[in-house]
Short mmCIF file of C-alpha atoms in Angstrom, two decimals:
data_model
loop_
_atom_site.label_atom_id
_atom_site.label_comp_id
_atom_site.label_asym_id
_atom_site.label_seq_id
_atom_site.Cartn_x
_atom_site.Cartn_y
_atom_site.Cartn_z
CA SER P 1240 106.83 -8.37 -114.81
CA THR P 1241 106.96 -4.71 -113.82
CA ALA P 1242 109.88 -3.26 -115.68
CA LEU P 1243 109.85 0.13 -116.67
CA SER P 1244 111.46 2.31 -119.20
CA SER P 1245 113.88 4.86 -117.78
CA GLY P 1246 110.98 7.56 -118.48
CA GLY P 1247 108.03 5.31 -117.15
CA ALA P 1248 106.43 6.74 -114.29
CA THR P 1249 106.37 4.30 -110.96
CA SER P 1250 103.74 5.22 -108.66
CA LEU P 1251 100.29 6.54 -109.27
CA THR P 1252 98.42 7.62 -105.62
CA ILE P 1253 95.25 9.76 -104.31
CA ASN P 1254 96.09 12.77 -102.27
CA SER P 1255 93.86 14.03 -99.34
CA SER P 1256 92.03 16.34 -101.62
CA GLY P 1257 90.90 13.44 -103.80
CA LYS P 1258 93.41 14.01 -106.69
CA PHE P 1259 95.23 11.62 -108.51
CA VAL P 1260 99.22 11.98 -108.21
CA LEU P 1261 101.10 10.47 -110.99
CA ASN P 1262 105.39 10.11 -110.06
CA GLY P 1263 104.53 12.90 -107.19
CA THR P 1264 102.71 15.25 -109.18
CA GLN P 1265 99.18 15.97 -109.20
CA THR P 1266 97.63 15.06 -112.56
CA PHE P 1267 94.67 15.02 -114.36
CA LEU P 1268 94.03 11.44 -115.81
CA LEU P 1269 92.87 11.76 -119.80
CA GLY P 1270 91.62 8.49 -120.67
CA ILE P 1271 90.71 6.65 -123.59
CA SER P 1272 88.79 3.04 -123.98
CA TYR P 1273 91.32 0.70 -125.45
CA PHE P 1274 88.95 -2.42 -126.45
CA ASP P 1275 90.39 -5.95 -126.96
CA ALA P 1276 93.54 -5.65 -125.06
CA LEU P 1277 94.13 -9.09 -125.99
CA SER P 1278 95.27 -8.35 -129.31
CA TYR P 1279 97.04 -4.94 -128.19
CA ARG P 1280 99.68 -3.67 -131.01
CA THR P 1281 102.42 -1.56 -129.38
CA ALA P 1282 101.86 0.98 -132.47
CA ASP P 1283 98.74 1.78 -130.77
CA LEU P 1284 99.88 2.73 -127.42
CA ASP P 1285 102.78 4.59 -129.00
CA ALA P 1286 99.73 6.98 -130.80
CA ILE P 1287 97.77 7.09 -127.61
CA ALA P 1288 100.81 8.43 -125.73
CA ALA P 1289 101.46 11.10 -128.56
CA ALA P 1290 97.83 12.29 -128.87
CA GLY P 1291 98.22 13.38 -124.83
CA PHE P 1292 96.58 10.79 -123.23
CA ASN P 1293 97.85 9.54 -119.80
CA GLN P 1294 95.50 6.50 -118.99
CA ILE P 1295 93.94 3.68 -121.01
CA ARG P 1296 90.72 1.43 -120.07
CA ILE P 1297 91.06 -2.03 -120.91
CA PHE P 1298 88.55 -4.93 -120.22
CA ALA P 1299 89.68 -7.95 -118.15
CA ASN P 1300 86.60 -9.83 -119.50
CA TRP P 1301 85.77 -8.75 -123.28
CA ARG P 1302 82.81 -9.68 -125.24
CA GLU P 1303 81.50 -12.90 -123.52
CA GLU P 1304 78.01 -11.97 -124.76
CA LEU P 1305 78.79 -13.09 -128.09
CA GLY P 1306 80.51 -16.46 -126.69
CA SER P 1307 84.13 -14.90 -127.30
CA THR P 1308 86.85 -16.47 -125.28
CA GLU P 1309 88.47 -13.25 -124.73
CA SER P 1310 88.49 -13.13 -120.99
CA VAL P 1311 91.51 -13.26 -118.55
CA CYS P 1312 89.27 -15.70 -116.25
CA ASP P 1313 87.69 -18.88 -117.26
CA ALA P 1314 83.82 -19.92 -116.53
CA ASN P 1315 85.43 -20.79 -112.82
CA GLY P 1316 86.64 -17.30 -112.47
CA ALA P 1317 90.28 -18.82 -112.37
CA ILE P 1318 92.93 -16.72 -114.12
CA ILE P 1319 94.08 -17.89 -117.61
CA ALA P 1320 97.78 -17.43 -117.26
CA GLY P 1321 98.91 -17.18 -120.91
CA ARG P 1322 96.28 -14.15 -121.13
CA ALA P 1323 97.41 -12.75 -117.93
CA THR P 1324 101.23 -12.43 -119.46
CA THR P 1325 99.62 -10.78 -122.33
CA ILE P 1326 98.16 -8.02 -120.33
CA ASN P 1327 100.79 -7.95 -117.98
CA ALA P 1328 102.86 -7.08 -120.93
CA LEU P 1329 100.69 -4.49 -122.24
CA ILE P 1330 100.77 -2.84 -118.82
CA ASP P 1331 104.71 -2.56 -118.89
CA TYR P 1332 104.62 -1.26 -122.19
CA ALA P 1333 101.68 1.50 -121.47
CA GLU P 1334 103.53 2.20 -117.98
CA ALA P 1335 107.10 2.97 -119.85
CA LEU P 1336 104.80 5.38 -121.90
CA GLY P 1337 103.75 7.18 -118.70
CA ILE P 1338 100.08 5.75 -119.14
CA SER P 1339 98.03 4.37 -116.47
CA VAL P 1340 96.00 1.62 -117.22
CA ASN P 1341 92.30 1.03 -115.44
CA ILE P 1342 91.27 -2.33 -115.45
CA VAL P 1343 87.61 -3.01 -116.12
CA VAL P 1344 87.16 -6.68 -114.40
CA LEU P 1345 83.25 -7.47 -114.69
CA SER P 1346 80.60 -6.03 -116.27
CA GLU P 1347 76.79 -6.41 -117.50
CA ASN P 1348 78.00 -9.15 -120.19
CA SER P 1349 80.10 -11.12 -117.54
CA PRO P 1350 77.29 -13.57 -116.31
CA SER P 1351 77.02 -15.17 -119.71
CA LEU P 1352 80.43 -16.77 -119.35
CA MET P 1353 80.66 -16.81 -115.38
CA VAL P 1354 77.22 -17.58 -114.21
CA ASN P 1355 77.25 -17.25 -110.57
CA ASP P 1356 78.42 -15.09 -108.10
CA ALA P 1357 81.19 -17.65 -107.14
CA ALA P 1358 82.71 -17.61 -110.27
CA ARG P 1359 82.64 -13.71 -110.52
CA LEU P 1360 83.85 -13.41 -107.28
CA ALA P 1361 86.74 -15.55 -108.09
CA CYS P 1362 87.44 -13.84 -111.35
CA VAL P 1363 87.67 -10.62 -109.10
CA THR P 1364 90.51 -12.18 -106.91
CA SER P 1365 92.15 -13.76 -109.96
CA THR P 1366 92.43 -10.54 -111.61
CA VAL P 1367 93.58 -8.42 -109.00
CA ASN P 1368 96.04 -10.87 -107.87
CA ALA P 1369 97.41 -11.18 -111.59
CA PHE P 1370 98.04 -7.22 -112.18
CA LYS P 1371 98.42 -5.92 -108.31
CA ALA P 1372 102.49 -5.55 -108.67
CA GLN P 1373 102.03 -3.02 -111.49
CA PRO P 1374 102.42 0.47 -110.35
CA LEU P 1375 100.21 2.43 -112.45
CA VAL P 1376 96.81 0.29 -112.38
CA MET P 1377 93.44 0.70 -110.81
CA PHE P 1378 90.47 -1.65 -111.08
CA ASP P 1379 87.16 -0.76 -111.83
CA ILE P 1380 85.41 -4.02 -110.24
CA VAL P 1381 82.12 -3.72 -111.89
CA GLN P 1382 81.60 -1.53 -114.61
CA GLU P 1383 78.24 0.28 -114.73
CA TYR P 1384 76.81 -1.19 -111.92
CA ASN P 1385 73.17 0.19 -111.99
CA VAL P 1386 72.41 -0.80 -115.46
CA ALA P 1387 69.03 -2.64 -115.44
CA THR P 1388 70.73 -5.64 -116.59
CA ILE P 1389 73.27 -6.26 -113.59
CA THR P 1390 71.08 -7.78 -111.12
CA TRP P 1391 73.95 -9.42 -109.37
CA ALA P 1392 75.43 -6.34 -108.05
CA ASP P 1393 72.94 -3.62 -108.01
CA SER P 1394 72.33 -2.75 -104.41
CA LEU P 1395 75.09 -1.13 -102.65
CA THR P 1396 75.30 -4.46 -99.99
CA GLU P 1397 75.73 -6.58 -103.27
CA LEU P 1398 78.43 -4.15 -104.89
CA LYS P 1399 80.27 -4.00 -101.65
CA THR P 1400 80.88 -7.76 -101.36
CA TYR P 1401 82.70 -7.21 -104.88
CA THR P 1402 84.82 -4.52 -104.02
CA ASP P 1403 85.69 -5.89 -100.48
CA THR P 1404 86.84 -9.09 -102.24
CA ALA P 1405 89.16 -7.08 -104.56
CA ARG P 1406 90.36 -5.22 -101.35
CA ALA P 1407 90.84 -8.59 -99.54
CA ALA P 1408 93.17 -9.40 -102.59
CA CYS P 1409 94.99 -5.81 -102.39
CA ALA P 1410 94.36 -3.55 -99.81
CA SER P 1411 96.54 -1.07 -101.07
CA CYS P 1412 95.34 -1.00 -104.98
CA LEU P 1413 92.85 1.79 -106.27
CA ILE P 1414 89.32 -0.01 -106.46
CA PHE P 1415 86.20 1.10 -107.18
CA ALA P 1416 83.09 0.43 -109.10
CA SER P 1417 81.43 2.45 -111.60
CA GLY P 1418 77.90 3.89 -112.69
CA THR P 1419 75.95 4.98 -115.57
CA SER P 1420 73.61 8.27 -115.82
CA GLU P 1421 70.43 6.06 -116.66
CA ALA P 1422 67.55 5.97 -114.34
CA PRO P 1423 68.22 4.51 -110.89
CA ASP P 1424 66.57 0.70 -110.69
CA SER P 1425 64.13 -0.96 -108.69
CA THR P 1426 66.59 -0.76 -105.66
CA GLY P 1427 66.75 3.05 -105.63
CA ILE P 1428 70.27 3.50 -106.23
CA ALA P 1429 70.97 7.13 -107.24
CA PRO P 1430 72.30 7.31 -110.92
CA MET P 1431 75.80 8.48 -111.49
CA ASP P 1432 77.40 10.14 -114.07
CA SER P 1433 78.92 8.32 -116.96
CA GLY P 1434 82.52 7.30 -116.04
CA SER P 1435 82.39 8.59 -112.27
CA ALA P 1436 83.58 6.15 -109.66
CA LEU P 1437 81.53 5.10 -106.96
CA THR P 1438 84.51 4.51 -104.14
CA VAL P 1439 83.02 1.77 -102.30
CA ALA P 1440 86.80 0.87 -101.32
CA ASN P 1441 89.35 3.48 -102.88
CA LYS P 1442 92.97 2.99 -101.60
CA SER P 1443 95.97 4.68 -102.77
CA ARG P 1444 99.01 3.02 -103.41
CA SER P 1445 102.84 3.99 -103.97
CA GLU P 1446 105.34 1.39 -104.81
#
């Protein structure tokens, strides 16, 4: 579902100056991380909106390193339909409040659940396909790609494989990979400020 209340925003794009545009108005996105989205509460989202935030960051694959099953993808990268339904319901509610949603697809812990590139790439495709119809989403395909433990996407060539896979699933979606400010790894990739976006593949959308 992508139903919105009468007060909800219906488009999120990036203009020619590289600024976010929410419902036709250039907007600074003030975000907050919202962990364990599969157990979300509408009261939490109401409080986030009341505090003035207009973006939440959620994790499609949360706490895999603890052996948890809190992931929208299974070990082969296929979407788990019931969990995708839950996340879509969260997004619907957030969007009705004018809150955009940054979906982290993969992180340093993802290999503990999806042990090879084929599974992780399948999860990228599955996740983007599951949520791309939502008007206010963006996808952080690999969060903090330059941390030392991410050896499967720690070069720009490898990273681009992941973002290109996401673009193949949705050419019009807002797609990026984020970095951390820790020292660059042996590949020589320069560090990035925490939370900043590497726009390997960045497209605007308006539906």
